[in-house]
Structures are given as structure tokens and as C-alpha cells.
PDB file of C-alpha atoms in Angstrom:
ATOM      1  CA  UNK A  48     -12.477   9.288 -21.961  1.00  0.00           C
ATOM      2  CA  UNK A  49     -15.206  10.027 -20.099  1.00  0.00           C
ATOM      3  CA  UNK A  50     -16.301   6.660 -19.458  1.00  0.00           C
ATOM      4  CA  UNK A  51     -12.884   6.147 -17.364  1.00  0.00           C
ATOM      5  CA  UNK A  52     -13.817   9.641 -15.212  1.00  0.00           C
ATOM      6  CA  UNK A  53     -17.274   8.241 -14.298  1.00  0.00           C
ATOM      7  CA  UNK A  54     -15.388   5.260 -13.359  1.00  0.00           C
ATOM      8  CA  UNK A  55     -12.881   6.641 -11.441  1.00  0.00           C
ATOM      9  CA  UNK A  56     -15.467   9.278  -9.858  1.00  0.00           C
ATOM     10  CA  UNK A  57     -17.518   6.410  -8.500  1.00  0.00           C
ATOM     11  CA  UNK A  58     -14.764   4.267  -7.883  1.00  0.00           C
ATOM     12  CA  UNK A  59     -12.389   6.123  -5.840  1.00  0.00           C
ATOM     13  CA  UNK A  60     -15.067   7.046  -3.117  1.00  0.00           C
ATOM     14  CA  UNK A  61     -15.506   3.183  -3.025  1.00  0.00           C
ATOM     15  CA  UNK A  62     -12.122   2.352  -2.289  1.00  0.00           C
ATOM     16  CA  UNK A  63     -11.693   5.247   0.466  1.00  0.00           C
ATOM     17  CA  UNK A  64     -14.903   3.818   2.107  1.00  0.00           C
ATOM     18  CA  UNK A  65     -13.778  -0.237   2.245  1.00  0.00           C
ATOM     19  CA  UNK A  66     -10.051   1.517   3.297  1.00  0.00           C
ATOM     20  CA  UNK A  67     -11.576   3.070   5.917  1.00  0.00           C
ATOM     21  CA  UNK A  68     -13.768   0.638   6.900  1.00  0.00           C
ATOM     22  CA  UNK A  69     -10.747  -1.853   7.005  1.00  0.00           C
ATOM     23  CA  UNK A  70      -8.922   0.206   8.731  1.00  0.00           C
ATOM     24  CA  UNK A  71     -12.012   0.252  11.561  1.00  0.00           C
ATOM     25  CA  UNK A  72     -11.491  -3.539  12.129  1.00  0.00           C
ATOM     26  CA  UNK A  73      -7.805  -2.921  13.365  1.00  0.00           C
ATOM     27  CA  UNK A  74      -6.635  -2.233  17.171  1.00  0.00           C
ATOM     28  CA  UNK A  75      -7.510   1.513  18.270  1.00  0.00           C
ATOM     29  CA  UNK A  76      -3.840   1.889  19.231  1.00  0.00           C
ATOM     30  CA  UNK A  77      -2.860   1.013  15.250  1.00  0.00           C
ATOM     31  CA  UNK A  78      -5.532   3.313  13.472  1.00  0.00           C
ATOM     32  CA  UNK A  79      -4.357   6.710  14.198  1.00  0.00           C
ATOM     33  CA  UNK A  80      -0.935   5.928  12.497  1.00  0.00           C
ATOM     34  CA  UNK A  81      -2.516   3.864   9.563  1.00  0.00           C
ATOM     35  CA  UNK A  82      -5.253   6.981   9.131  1.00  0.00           C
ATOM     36  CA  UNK A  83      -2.332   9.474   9.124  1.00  0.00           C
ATOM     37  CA  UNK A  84      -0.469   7.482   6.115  1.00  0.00           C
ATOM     38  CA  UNK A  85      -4.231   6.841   3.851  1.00  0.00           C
ATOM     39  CA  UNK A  86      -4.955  10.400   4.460  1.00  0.00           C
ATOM     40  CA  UNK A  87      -1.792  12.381   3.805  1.00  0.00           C
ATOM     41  CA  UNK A  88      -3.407  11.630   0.086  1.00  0.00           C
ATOM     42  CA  UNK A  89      -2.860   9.286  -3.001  1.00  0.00           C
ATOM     43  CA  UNK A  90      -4.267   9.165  -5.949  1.00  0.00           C
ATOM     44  CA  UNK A  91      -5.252   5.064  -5.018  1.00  0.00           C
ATOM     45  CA  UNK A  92      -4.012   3.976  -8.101  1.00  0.00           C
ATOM     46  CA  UNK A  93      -2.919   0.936  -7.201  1.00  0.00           C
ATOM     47  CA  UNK A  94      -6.471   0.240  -6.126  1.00  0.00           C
ATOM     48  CA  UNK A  95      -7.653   2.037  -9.173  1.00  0.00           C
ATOM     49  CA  UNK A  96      -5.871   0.004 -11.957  1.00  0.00           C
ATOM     50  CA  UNK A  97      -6.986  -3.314 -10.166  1.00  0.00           C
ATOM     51  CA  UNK A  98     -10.639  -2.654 -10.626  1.00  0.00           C
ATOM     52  CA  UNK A  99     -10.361  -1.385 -13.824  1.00  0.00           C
ATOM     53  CA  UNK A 100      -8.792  -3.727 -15.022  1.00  0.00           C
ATOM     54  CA  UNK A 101     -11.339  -5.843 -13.217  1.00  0.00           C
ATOM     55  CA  UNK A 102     -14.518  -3.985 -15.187  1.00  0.00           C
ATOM     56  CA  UNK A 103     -12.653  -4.096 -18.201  1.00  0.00           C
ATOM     57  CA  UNK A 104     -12.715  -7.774 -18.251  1.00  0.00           C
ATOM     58  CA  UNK A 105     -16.630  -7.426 -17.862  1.00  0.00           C
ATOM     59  CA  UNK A 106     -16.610  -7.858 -13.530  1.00  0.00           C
ATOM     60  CA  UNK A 107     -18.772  -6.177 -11.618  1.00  0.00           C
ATOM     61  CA  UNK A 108     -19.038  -7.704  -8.542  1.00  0.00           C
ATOM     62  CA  UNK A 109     -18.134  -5.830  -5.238  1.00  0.00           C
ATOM     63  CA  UNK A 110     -15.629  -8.294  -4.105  1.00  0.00           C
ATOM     64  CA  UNK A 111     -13.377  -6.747  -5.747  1.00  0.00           C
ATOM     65  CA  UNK A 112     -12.568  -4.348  -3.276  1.00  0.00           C
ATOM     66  CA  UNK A 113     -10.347  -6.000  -0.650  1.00  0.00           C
ATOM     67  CA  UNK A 114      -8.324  -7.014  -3.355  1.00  0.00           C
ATOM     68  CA  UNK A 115      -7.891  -3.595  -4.645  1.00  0.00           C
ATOM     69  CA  UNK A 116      -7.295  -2.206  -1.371  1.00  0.00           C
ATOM     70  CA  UNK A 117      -4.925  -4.913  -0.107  1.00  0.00           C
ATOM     71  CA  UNK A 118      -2.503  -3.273  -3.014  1.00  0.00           C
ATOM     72  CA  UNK A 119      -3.150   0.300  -0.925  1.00  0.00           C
ATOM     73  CA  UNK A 120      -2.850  -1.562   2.427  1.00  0.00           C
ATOM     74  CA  UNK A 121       0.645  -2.774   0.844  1.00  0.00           C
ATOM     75  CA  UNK A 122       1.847   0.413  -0.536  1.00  0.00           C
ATOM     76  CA  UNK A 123       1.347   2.070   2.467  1.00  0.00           C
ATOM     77  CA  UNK A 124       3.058   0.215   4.958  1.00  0.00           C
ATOM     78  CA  UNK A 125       6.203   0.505   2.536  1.00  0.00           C
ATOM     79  CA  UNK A 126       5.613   4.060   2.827  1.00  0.00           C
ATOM     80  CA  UNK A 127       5.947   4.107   6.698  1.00  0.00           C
ATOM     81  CA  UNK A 128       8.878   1.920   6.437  1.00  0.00           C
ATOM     82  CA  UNK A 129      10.842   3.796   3.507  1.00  0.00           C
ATOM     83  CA  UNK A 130      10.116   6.773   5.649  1.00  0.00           C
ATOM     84  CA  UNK A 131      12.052   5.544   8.538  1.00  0.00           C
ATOM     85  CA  UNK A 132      14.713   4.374   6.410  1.00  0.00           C
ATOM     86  CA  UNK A 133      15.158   7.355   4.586  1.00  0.00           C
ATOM     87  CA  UNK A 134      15.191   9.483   7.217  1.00  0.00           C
ATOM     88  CA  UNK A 135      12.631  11.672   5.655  1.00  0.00           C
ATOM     89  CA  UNK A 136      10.412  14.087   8.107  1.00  0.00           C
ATOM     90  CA  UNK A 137       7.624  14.673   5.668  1.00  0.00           C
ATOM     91  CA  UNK A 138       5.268  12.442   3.535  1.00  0.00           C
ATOM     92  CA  UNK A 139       3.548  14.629   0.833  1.00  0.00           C
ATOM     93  CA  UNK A 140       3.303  17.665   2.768  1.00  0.00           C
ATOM     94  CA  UNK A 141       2.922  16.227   6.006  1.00  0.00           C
ATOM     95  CA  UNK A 142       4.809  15.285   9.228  1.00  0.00           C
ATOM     96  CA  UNK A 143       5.691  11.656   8.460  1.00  0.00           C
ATOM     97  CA  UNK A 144       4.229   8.748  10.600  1.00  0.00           C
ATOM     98  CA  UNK A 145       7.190   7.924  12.154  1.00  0.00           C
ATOM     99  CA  UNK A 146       7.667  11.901  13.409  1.00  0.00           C
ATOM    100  CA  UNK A 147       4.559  11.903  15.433  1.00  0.00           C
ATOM    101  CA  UNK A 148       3.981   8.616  16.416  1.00  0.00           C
ATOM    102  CA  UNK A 149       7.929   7.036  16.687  1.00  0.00           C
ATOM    103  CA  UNK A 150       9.539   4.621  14.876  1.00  0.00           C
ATOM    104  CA  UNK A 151       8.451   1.537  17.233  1.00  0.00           C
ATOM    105  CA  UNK A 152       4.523   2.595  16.708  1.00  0.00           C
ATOM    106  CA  UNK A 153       4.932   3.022  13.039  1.00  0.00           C
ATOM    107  CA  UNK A 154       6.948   0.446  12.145  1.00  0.00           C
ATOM    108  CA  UNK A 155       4.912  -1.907  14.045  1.00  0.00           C
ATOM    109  CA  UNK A 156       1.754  -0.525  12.442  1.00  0.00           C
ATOM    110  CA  UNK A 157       3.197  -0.809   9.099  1.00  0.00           C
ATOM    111  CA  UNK A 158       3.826  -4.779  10.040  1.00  0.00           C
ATOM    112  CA  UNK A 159      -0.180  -4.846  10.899  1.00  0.00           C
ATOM    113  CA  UNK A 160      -0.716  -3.106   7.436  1.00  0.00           C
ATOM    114  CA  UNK A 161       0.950  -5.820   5.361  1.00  0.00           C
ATOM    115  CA  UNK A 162      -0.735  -8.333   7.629  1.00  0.00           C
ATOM    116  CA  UNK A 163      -4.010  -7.279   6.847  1.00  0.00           C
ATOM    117  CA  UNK A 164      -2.974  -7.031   3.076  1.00  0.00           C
ATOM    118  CA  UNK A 165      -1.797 -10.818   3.502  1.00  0.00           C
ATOM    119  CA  UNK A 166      -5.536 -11.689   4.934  1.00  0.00           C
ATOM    120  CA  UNK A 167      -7.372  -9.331   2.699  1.00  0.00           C
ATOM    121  CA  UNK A 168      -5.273 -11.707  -0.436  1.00  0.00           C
ATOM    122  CA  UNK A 169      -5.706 -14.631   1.526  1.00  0.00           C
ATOM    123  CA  UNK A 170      -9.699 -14.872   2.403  1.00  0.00           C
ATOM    124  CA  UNK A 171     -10.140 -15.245  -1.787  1.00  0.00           C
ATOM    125  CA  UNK A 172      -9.351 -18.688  -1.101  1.00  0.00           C
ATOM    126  CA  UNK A 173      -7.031 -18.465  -4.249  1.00  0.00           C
ATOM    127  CA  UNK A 174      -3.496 -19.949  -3.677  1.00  0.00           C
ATOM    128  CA  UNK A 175      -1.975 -17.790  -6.743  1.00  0.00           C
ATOM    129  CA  UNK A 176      -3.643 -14.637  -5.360  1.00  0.00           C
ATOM    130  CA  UNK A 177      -1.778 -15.342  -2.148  1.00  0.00           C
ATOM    131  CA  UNK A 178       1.478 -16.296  -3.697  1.00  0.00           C
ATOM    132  CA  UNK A 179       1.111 -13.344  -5.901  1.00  0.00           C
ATOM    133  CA  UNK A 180       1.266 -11.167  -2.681  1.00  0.00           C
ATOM    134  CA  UNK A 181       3.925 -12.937  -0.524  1.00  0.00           C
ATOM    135  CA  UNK A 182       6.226 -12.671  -3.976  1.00  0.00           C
ATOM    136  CA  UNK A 183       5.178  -8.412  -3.554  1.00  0.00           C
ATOM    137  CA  UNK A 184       6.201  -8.224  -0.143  1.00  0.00           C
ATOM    138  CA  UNK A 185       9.565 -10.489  -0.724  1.00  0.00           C
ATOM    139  CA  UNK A 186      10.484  -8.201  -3.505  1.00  0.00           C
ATOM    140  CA  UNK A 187       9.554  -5.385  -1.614  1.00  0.00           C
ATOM    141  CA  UNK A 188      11.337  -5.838   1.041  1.00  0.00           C
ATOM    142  CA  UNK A 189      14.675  -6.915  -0.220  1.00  0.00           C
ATOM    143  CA  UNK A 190      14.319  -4.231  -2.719  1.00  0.00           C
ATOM    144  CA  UNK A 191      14.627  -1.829   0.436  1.00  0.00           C
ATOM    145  CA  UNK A 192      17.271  -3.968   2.038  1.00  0.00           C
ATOM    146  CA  UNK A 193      19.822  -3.672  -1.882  1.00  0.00           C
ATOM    147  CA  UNK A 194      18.487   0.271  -0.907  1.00  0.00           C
ATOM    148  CA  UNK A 195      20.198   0.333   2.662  1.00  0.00           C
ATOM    149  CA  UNK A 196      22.962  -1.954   0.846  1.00  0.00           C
ATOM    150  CA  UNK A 197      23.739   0.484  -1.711  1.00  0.00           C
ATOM    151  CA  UNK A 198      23.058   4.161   0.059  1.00  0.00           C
ATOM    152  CA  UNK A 199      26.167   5.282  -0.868  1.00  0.00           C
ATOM    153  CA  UNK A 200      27.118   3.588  -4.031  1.00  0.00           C
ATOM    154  CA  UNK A 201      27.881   6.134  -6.633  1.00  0.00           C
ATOM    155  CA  UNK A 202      28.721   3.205  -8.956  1.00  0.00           C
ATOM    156  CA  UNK A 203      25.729   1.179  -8.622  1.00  0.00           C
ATOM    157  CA  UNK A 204      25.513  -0.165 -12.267  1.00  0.00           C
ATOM    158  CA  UNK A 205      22.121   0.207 -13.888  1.00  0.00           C
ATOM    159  CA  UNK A 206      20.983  -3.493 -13.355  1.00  0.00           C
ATOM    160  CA  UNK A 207      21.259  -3.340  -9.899  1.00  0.00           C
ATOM    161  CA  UNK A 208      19.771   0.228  -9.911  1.00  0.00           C
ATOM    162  CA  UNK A 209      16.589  -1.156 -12.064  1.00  0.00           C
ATOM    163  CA  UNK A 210      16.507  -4.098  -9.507  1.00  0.00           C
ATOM    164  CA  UNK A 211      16.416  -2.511  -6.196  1.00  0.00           C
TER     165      UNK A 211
END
């Protein structure tokens, strides 16, 4: 177990340094929203499991970063949007994005945030890396649209539950 800790030690200070350096390459009036959602904390696991699972099939090459982070890049801009949707005035402890910065600003910045997922994916050169991601954000997104769909529904059979 301790193998996976040194790992993880030296991995997760990785992934915060290419997410912040990332996030250094967008438009000043974007990065004060996308630092608020990457710092309000995470455990990066999405980021995480994709390297591991990377070094577990023997590859140690740095490269392996934007791909990682592209998953964190994703997940976050769904956070800013469920946010809105839901309503919801705090993200793990803190004022959410939309609070402080307004819906336009943080919807818009969650847009850039799957954008630069997208390029992230799509600078690999590898058409099933990219397809892998555009099938993400479809699913993602009309997930949250059967979400909005179904608010209400106390019925909502199981299936339907499981698929949103």
C-alpha cells in the first residue's frame, strides 16, 4: 500500500502544478472563476486514477498529464454548471462560483473549461481519445438536461434514475 501513497504523494502535486499552469494560459478575466472551482478542493481523482492506471501499465512519460487533467478540467466545469442549476450557494464549504462571480461569468467560464479539456484531448493527435471526450461531455450534458427534466419526479423509475 505504500507504493500507491508515494505515488499519489508525488503525483498529486504534479497534477495541481500542470492545472495551474493550464489554467495560466487562459484569459485573465476567466482565471479567477476557474481558480475559485480547482481550489475549493478535490481529491483529483479523476486525474489520479488516469495516471495510475497509466504507471500501472508500465508508462512513465510526462505526457500524461494533460490527459489526466483534461478529466479535472471536465469535472469542474460540470461543477460550475450543476451549481447554477441546482441552485446551490456553496461548493464544499465555499461560496459557489456562480455567487461571486454571476451566472453569465461562470457559466461562460465553465464553457472555456470544457474547451480547453476538448484541446488538452485533442493535441494527442488520437481520434479515439477525442471521441472518447466529446461522448463525456454528450453524456454529461444530457445527463443534466433528464436532471432539469425530472426535478420533480417522485416516480422516476430506477433506469432512468441510473441513467441521468
Amino acid at each position: 500500500m505504500s507504493d500507491i501513497a508515494d505515488i499519489v504523494s508525488r503525483e498529486v502535486p504534479a497534477i495541481n502544478r500542470y492545472l495551474e499552469s493550464a489554467t495560466e494560459t487562459l484569459n485573465p478575466m476567466v482565471q479567477p472563476v476557474v481558480r475559485h472551482v480547482l481550489l475549493a478542493g478535490g481529491k483529483r481523482l479523476r486525474p489520479l486514477l488516469t495516471i495510475l492506471t497509466a504507471r500501472a501499465m508500465g508508462y512513465q512519460g510526462d505526457d500524461v498529464y494533460p490527459l489526466a487533467c483534461s478529466l479535472e478540467f471536465l469535472h469542474s466545469a460540470t461543477l460550475l454548471h450543476d451549481d447554477i442549476v441546482d441552485g446551490a450557494k456553496l461548493r464544499r464549504g465555499r461560496e459557489s462560483a456562480h455567487v461571486r462571480f454571476g451566472s453569465t461569468h461562470t457559466i461562460l467560464a465553465g464553457d472555456v473549461l470544457l474547451a480547453l479539456a476538448n484541446r488538452l484531448v485533442a493535441e494527442y493527435d488520437n481520434p479515439e481519445l477525442t471521441k472518447l471526450l466529446s461522448e463525456a461531455l454528450l453524456q454529461t450534458a444530457t445527463g443534466e438536461i433528464l436532471e432539469i427534466a425530472h426535478l420533480r419526479d417522485v416516480d422516476l423509475p430506477l433506469d432512468t434514475y441510473f441513467s441521468i
